Every structure is written in structure tokens, then in C-alpha cells.
Coordinates of C-alpha atoms in Angstrom, one line a residue:
X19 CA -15.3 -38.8 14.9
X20 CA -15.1 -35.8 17.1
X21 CA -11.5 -34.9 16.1
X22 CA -12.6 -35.2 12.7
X23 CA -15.4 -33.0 13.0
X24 CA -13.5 -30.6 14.7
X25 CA -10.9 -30.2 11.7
X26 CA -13.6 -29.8 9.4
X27 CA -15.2 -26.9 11.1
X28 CA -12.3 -25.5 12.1
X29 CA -11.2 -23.5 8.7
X30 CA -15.0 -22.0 8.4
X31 CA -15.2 -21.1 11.7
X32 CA -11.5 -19.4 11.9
X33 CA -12.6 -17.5 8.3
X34 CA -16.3 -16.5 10.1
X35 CA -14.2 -15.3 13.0
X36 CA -12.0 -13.2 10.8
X37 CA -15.3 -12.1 8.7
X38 CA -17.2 -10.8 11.0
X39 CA -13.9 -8.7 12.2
X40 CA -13.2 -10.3 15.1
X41 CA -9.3 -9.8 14.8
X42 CA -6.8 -7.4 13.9
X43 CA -3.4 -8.0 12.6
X44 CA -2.2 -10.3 15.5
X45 CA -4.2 -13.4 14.8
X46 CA -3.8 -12.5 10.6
X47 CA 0.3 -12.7 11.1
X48 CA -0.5 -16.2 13.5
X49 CA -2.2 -17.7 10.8
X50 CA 0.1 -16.4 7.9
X51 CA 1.9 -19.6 5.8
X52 CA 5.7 -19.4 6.3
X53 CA 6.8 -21.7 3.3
X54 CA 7.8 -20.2 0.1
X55 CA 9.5 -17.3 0.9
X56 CA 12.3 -15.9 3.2
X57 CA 12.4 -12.5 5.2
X58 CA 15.3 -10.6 5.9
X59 CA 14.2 -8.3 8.9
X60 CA 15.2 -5.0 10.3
X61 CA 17.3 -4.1 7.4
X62 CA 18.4 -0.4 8.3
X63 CA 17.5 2.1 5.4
X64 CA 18.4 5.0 7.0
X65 CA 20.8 4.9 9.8
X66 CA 20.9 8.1 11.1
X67 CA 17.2 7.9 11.7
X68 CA 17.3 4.8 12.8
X69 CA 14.5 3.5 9.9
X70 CA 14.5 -0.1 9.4
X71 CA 12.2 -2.3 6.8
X72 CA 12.0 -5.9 6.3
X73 CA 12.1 -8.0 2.9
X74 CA 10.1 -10.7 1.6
X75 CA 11.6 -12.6 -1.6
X76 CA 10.1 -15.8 -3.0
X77 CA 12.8 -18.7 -2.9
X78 CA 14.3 -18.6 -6.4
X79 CA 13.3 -15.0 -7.4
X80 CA 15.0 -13.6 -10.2
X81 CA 14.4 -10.3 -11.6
X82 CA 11.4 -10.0 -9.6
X83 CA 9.0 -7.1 -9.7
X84 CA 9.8 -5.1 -6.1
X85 CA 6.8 -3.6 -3.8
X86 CA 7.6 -1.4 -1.0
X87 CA 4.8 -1.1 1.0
X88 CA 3.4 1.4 3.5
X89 CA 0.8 0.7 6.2
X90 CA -1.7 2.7 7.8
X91 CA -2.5 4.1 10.9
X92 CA -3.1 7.9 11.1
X93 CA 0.3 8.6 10.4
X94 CA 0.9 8.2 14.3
X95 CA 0.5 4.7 15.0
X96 CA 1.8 1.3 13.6
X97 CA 4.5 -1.2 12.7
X98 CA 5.8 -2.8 9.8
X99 CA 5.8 -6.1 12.0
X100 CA 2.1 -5.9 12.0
X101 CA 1.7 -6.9 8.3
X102 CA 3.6 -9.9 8.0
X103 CA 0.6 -11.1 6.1
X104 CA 1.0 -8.5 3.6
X105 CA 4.6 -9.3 2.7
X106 CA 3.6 -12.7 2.3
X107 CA 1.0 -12.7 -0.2
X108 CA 2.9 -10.3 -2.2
X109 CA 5.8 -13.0 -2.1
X110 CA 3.4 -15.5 -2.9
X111 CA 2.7 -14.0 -6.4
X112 CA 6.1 -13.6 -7.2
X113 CA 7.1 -10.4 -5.8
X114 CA 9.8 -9.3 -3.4
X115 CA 7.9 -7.0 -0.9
X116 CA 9.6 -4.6 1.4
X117 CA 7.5 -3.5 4.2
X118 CA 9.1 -0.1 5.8
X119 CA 8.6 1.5 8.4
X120 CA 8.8 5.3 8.5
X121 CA 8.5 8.2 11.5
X122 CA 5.5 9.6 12.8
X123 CA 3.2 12.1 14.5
X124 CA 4.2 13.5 17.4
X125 CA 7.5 12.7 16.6
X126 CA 7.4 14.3 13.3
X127 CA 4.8 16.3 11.5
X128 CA 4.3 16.2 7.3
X129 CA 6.3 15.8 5.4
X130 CA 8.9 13.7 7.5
X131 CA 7.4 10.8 7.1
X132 CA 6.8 10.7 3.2
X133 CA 10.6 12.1 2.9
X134 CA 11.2 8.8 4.6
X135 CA 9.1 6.6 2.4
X136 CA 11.4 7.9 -0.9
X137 CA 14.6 6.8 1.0
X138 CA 12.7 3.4 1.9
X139 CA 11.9 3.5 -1.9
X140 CA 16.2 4.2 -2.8
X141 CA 16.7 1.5 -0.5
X142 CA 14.9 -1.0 -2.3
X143 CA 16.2 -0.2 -5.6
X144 CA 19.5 0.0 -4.5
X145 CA 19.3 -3.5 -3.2
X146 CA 16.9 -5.3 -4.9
X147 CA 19.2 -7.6 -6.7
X148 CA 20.1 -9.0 -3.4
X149 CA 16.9 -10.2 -3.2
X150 CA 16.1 -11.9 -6.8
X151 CA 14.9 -8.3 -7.2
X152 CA 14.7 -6.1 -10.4
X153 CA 15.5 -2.4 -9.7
X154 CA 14.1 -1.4 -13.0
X155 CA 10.6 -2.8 -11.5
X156 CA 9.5 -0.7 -8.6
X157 CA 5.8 -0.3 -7.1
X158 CA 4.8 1.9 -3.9
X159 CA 1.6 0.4 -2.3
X160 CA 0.3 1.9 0.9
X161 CA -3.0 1.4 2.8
X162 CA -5.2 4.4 4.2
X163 CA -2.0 7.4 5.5
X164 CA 0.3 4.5 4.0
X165 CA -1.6 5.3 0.9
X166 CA -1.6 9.1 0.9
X167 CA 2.5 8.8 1.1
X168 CA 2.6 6.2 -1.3
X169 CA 0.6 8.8 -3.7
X170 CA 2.6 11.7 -3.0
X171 CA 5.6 9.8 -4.0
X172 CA 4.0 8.9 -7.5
X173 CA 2.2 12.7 -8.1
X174 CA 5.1 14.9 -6.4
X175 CA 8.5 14.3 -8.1
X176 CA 10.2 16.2 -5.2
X177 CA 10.6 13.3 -2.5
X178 CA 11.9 10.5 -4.7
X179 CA 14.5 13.3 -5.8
X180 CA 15.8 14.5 -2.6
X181 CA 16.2 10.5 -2.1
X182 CA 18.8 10.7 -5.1
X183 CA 16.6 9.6 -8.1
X184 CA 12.9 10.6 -9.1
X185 CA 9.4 9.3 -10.3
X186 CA 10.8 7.6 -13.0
X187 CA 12.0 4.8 -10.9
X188 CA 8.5 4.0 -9.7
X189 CA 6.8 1.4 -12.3
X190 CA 3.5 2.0 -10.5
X191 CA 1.7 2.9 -7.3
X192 CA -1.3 1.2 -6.0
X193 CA -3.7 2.8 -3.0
X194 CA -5.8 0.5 -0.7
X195 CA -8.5 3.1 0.7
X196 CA -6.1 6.2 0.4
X197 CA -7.2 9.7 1.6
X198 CA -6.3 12.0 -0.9
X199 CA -8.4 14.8 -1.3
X200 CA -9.3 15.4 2.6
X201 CA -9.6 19.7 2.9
X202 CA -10.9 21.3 5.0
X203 CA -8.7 20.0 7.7
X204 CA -10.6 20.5 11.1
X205 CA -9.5 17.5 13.6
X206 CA -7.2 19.0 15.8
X207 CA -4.4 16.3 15.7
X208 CA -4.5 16.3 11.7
X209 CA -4.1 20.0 11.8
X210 CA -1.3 19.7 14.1
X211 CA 0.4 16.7 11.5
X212 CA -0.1 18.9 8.6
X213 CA 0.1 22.8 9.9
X214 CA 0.6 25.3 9.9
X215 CA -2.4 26.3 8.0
X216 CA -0.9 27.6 4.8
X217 CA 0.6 24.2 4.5
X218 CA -2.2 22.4 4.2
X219 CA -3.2 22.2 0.9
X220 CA 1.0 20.7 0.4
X221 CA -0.4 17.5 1.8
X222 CA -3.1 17.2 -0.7
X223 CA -2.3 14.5 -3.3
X224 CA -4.7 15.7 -6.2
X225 CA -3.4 19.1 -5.8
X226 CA -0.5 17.8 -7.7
X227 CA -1.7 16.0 -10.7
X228 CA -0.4 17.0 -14.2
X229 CA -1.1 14.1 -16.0
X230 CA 2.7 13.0 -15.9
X231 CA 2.5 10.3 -13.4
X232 CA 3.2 6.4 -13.0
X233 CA 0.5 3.9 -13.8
X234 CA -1.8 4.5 -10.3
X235 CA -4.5 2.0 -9.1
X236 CA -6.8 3.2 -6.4
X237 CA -8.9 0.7 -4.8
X238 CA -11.6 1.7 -2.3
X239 CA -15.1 0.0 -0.4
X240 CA -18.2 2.0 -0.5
X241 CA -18.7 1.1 3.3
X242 CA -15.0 2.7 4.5
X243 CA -16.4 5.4 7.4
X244 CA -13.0 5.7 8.3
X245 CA -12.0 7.8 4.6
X246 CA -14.2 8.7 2.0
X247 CA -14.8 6.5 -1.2
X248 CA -14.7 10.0 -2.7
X249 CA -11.2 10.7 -2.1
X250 CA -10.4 7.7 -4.4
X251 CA -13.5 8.8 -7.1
X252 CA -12.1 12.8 -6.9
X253 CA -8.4 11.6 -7.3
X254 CA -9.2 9.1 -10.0
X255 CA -11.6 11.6 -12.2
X256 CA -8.5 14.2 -12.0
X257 CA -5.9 12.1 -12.9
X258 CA -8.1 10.9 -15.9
X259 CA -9.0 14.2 -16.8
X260 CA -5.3 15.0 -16.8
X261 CA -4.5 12.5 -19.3
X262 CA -2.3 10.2 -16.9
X263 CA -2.8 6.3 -16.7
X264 CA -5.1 5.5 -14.0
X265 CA -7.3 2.6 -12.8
X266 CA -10.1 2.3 -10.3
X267 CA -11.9 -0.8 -8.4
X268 CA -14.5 0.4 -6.1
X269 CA -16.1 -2.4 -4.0
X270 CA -19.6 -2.0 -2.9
X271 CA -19.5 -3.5 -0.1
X272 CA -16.0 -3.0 1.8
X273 CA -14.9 -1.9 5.1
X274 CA -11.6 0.7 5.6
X275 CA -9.6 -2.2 7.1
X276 CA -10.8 -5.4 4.7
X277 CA -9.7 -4.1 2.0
X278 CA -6.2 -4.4 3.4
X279 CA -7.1 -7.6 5.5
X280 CA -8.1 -9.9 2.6
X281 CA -4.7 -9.8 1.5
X282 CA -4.5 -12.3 4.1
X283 CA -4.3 -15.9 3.1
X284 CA -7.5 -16.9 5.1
X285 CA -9.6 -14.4 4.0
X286 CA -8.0 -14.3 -0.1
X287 CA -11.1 -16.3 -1.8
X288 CA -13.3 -13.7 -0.4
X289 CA -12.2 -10.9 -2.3
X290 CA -10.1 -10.2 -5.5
X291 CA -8.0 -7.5 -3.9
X292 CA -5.2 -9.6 -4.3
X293 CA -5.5 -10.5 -7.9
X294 CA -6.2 -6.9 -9.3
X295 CA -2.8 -5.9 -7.3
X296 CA -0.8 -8.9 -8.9
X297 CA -2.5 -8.3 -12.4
X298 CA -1.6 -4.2 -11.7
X299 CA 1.8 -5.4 -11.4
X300 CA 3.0 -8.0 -13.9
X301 CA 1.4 -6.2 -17.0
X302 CA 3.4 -2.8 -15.9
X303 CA 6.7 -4.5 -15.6
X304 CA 6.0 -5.8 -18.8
X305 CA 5.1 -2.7 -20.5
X306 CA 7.1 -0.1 -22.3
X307 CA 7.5 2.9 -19.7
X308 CA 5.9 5.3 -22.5
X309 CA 3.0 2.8 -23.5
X310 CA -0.8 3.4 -22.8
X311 CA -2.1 0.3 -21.2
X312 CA -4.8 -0.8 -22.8
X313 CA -6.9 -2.7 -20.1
X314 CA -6.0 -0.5 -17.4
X315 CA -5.7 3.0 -18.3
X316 CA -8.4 5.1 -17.3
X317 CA -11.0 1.9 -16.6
X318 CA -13.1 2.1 -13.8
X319 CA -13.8 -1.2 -12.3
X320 CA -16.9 -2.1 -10.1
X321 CA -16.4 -5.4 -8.5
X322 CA -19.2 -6.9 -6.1
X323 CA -17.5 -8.3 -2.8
X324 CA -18.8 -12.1 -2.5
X325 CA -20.0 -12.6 0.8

């Protein structure tokens, strides 16, 4: 009776633990399913550099939609082996996910690393039929710097065409808790990232909207103290304002790193982070290139986080 009782409090009190954010990345990646899927690891997408990124594919994909995602972390801290948990629950909707990793600060300041996001991005395309993948359906996703890259990529067509194509490969973009609009830079070590000075307003995603962009979706908690909600409100309203298709959920109740953690599969009937990214996804690889969308386009979507 005891070992019974102990397996039926085990999965509440492993999701409390993780709840009350009591765990990073480690014990998420412990407790991520393996079935399903395969990963290819340290595939090298840029030798010279030494850049490597790791693949996801459902068993049996075919013509997948492709997801290359960036993680967070300052832009000076972080590993694409830290979000096995993300790979997997994008395989686990279908997708083939390619998690990169990409140089950062002090090694290189802006914009080294987003220059290595686009070739991460080539890479993909120029491989995704290895992988069950469709080349013709790629989506940048990033979390927090991860985010800010991912953006540039879909805002600024210069990076995807230095990496031998341009926006117009990109089928989408999605930003978990992005910093976009961050000027005045004051903190020493982001001045030093982005400087000199008359640089700084190059790293500013909403300084390059036109209206002309991919499909975007920002997502963003009201109770991030790591980067404002308002980078996501200030990028949204000027992409909308611009005439370019664009979607918003804003959580009102969400921390900077849960919105990336309940990706997770423990923590996934918390939140519906997951199913706004897999509905973002499948209706834009269904839809004509040139069509307005007409449940996403422009909406702004409040969703209450059920605790």
C-alpha cells in the first residue's frame, strides 16, 4: 500500500516541484519522454566556426513543418543541450526541431551571433528533407536573446541573405518573452555586446519594421522582471500599425523562464504555450505565402494561466 501510494503522489509532487520553480533545465531534460522521435546530434552547420545544432524529427515525418530554435541566456551563456525538452515537444506535434547553438558574448559581440542564427537557418533548409523535413516550411523560434535574434532574422532581410537566401524562406517566427525594444542601453555588459554607441539602435528589432515581414507571434507573461511585457506590446502595436501579420498572447500571470519551461511535458497541461505555437505553425504552412490569416493576423490574445 505504501508503494502504491507513493506512485500516486509522485507525478503531483514532481509537477509542484517544477511549479513552484524548483528546477532549471537539468531535471526538465531528466524527465523528458524519449519515444517518438529521433535526434541526430552535433550536426556541424558551420565548420569553420565550429557551430553545431542538433535535430529532432518524429519517426515517419514527411514533409514536416521545420523549427529552428534559439535559446536564451543573455547572449553570453547557454547550450543547445540544455533544451532537450524543447526539441521534443516540438517533435511531438509533428515538427522536426533543430535546436542551434550559435557564438556569444565575450567571444563575439552583435551581430555575430544573429549572423550565425541565418546560417543555422540555411542549414536547416538545406537539409530538411533528410529529416522528413519540408524546406519550403521554415519557422525561427527563440526565447528571451534567442528571441531578439530570431526577430531580427524575420524584420531585417540582411542576415538570411548573407546566409545565401532571404526572409522569404522563413514561413514564420515565433518569440517566447523577446526583448525587442530595449533603448536606452545602460548595463555595462549589454553596452559592451551591442557598442559602440552609434550602434545601438542596429540591435533594435522594431526599428526595422516595414510592414513586409513573415507571420510573427510574440508571446509574453505580465510577471517577466527579467524583460518587459512591453517590448512584446511596443513591437506588436508597430508591426500592426505597419500593416504586417502579427499575433500576440500575453499571459497574466507568467514568469520570464515558464513561459519557455511549460513546453515541457510535465508542466504542458498547465499552460497553452504549446498549443498556440503548434496552431501558429500548421495554419502558416498551410497558407498561401501572400494570404491574410484570418484568425491570426493582427489578434491580440489574453489567455489566463491556470494555476
Amino acid at each position: 500500500e505504501r508503494i502504491q501510494l507513493v506512485r500516486f503522489l509522485l507525478p503531483g509532487l514532481v509537477t509542484l516541484t517544477l511549479l513552484c520553480g524548483c528546477t532549471g533545465q537539468a531535471m526538465l531534460n531528466t524527465l523528458t519522454p524519449t519515444e517518438g522521435y529521433d535526434i541526430a546530434s552535433n550536426l556541424i552547420y558551420d565548420r569553420e566556426k565550429k557551430l553545431r545544432l542538433d535535430v529532432y524529427a518524429p519517426r515517419e515525418a514527411n514533409n514536416a513543418p521545420v523549427v529552428v530554435f534559439l535559446f536564451g541566456g543573455r547572449w553570453s551563456s547557454g547550450s543547445k543541450d540544455e533544451w532537450k525538452f524543447v526539441g521534443e515537444a516540438l517533435a511531438s506535434r509533428g515538427f522536426i526541431a533543430a535546436l542551434s547553438d550559435y557564438r556569444q558574448y565575450p567571444e563575439v559581440r552583435f551581430p555575430a551571433f544573429v549572423n550565425d542564427a541565418a546560417r543555422a537557418v540555411a542549414w536547416a533548409r538545406n537539409n530538411a528533407k533528410t529529416y522528413g523535413g519540408d524546406p519550403d516550411k521554415i519557422f525561427v523560434m527563440g526565447h528571451s536573446a534567442g528571441a531578439h535574434i530570431a526577430s531580427l532574422l524575420a524584420l531585417k532581410d540582411e542576415y538570411l541573405v548573407n546566409a545565401g537566401g532571404s526572409r522569404n524562406w522563413l514561413r514564420g517566427m515565433i518569440g517566447l518573452a523577446g526583448p525587442y525594444d530595449f533603448l536606452p542601453i545602460t548595463d555595462p555588459q549589454m553596452r559592451d555586446i551591442f557598442g559602440p554607441p552609434e550602434k545601438f539602435e542596429q540591435s533594435q528589432p522594431i526599428l526595422y519594421v516595414e510592414g513586409d515581414n513573415p507571420p510573427m507571434m510574440l508571446m509574453h507573461g505580465e510577471d517577466d522582471e527579467i524583460v518587459r511585457v512591453q517590448d512584446t506590446q511596443n513591437l506588436a502595436s508597430t508591426i500592426k500599425k505597419a500593416g504586417g501579420p502579427i499575433s500576440t498572447v500575453i499571459y497574466p500571470k507568467m514568469s520570464h523562464t515558464y513561459i519557455v519551461k511549460s513546453l515541457a511535458k510535465p508542466l504542458r497541461g498547465q499552460t497553452d504555450v504549446i498549443q498556440h505555437v503548434a496552431q501558429f505553425v500548421r495554419e502558416w504552412s498551410k497558407a498561401p505565402r501572400s494570404a491574410a490569416h484570418p484568425e491570426t493576423e493582427n489578434s491580440i490574445q489574453a489567455v489566463p494561466l491556470p494555476l
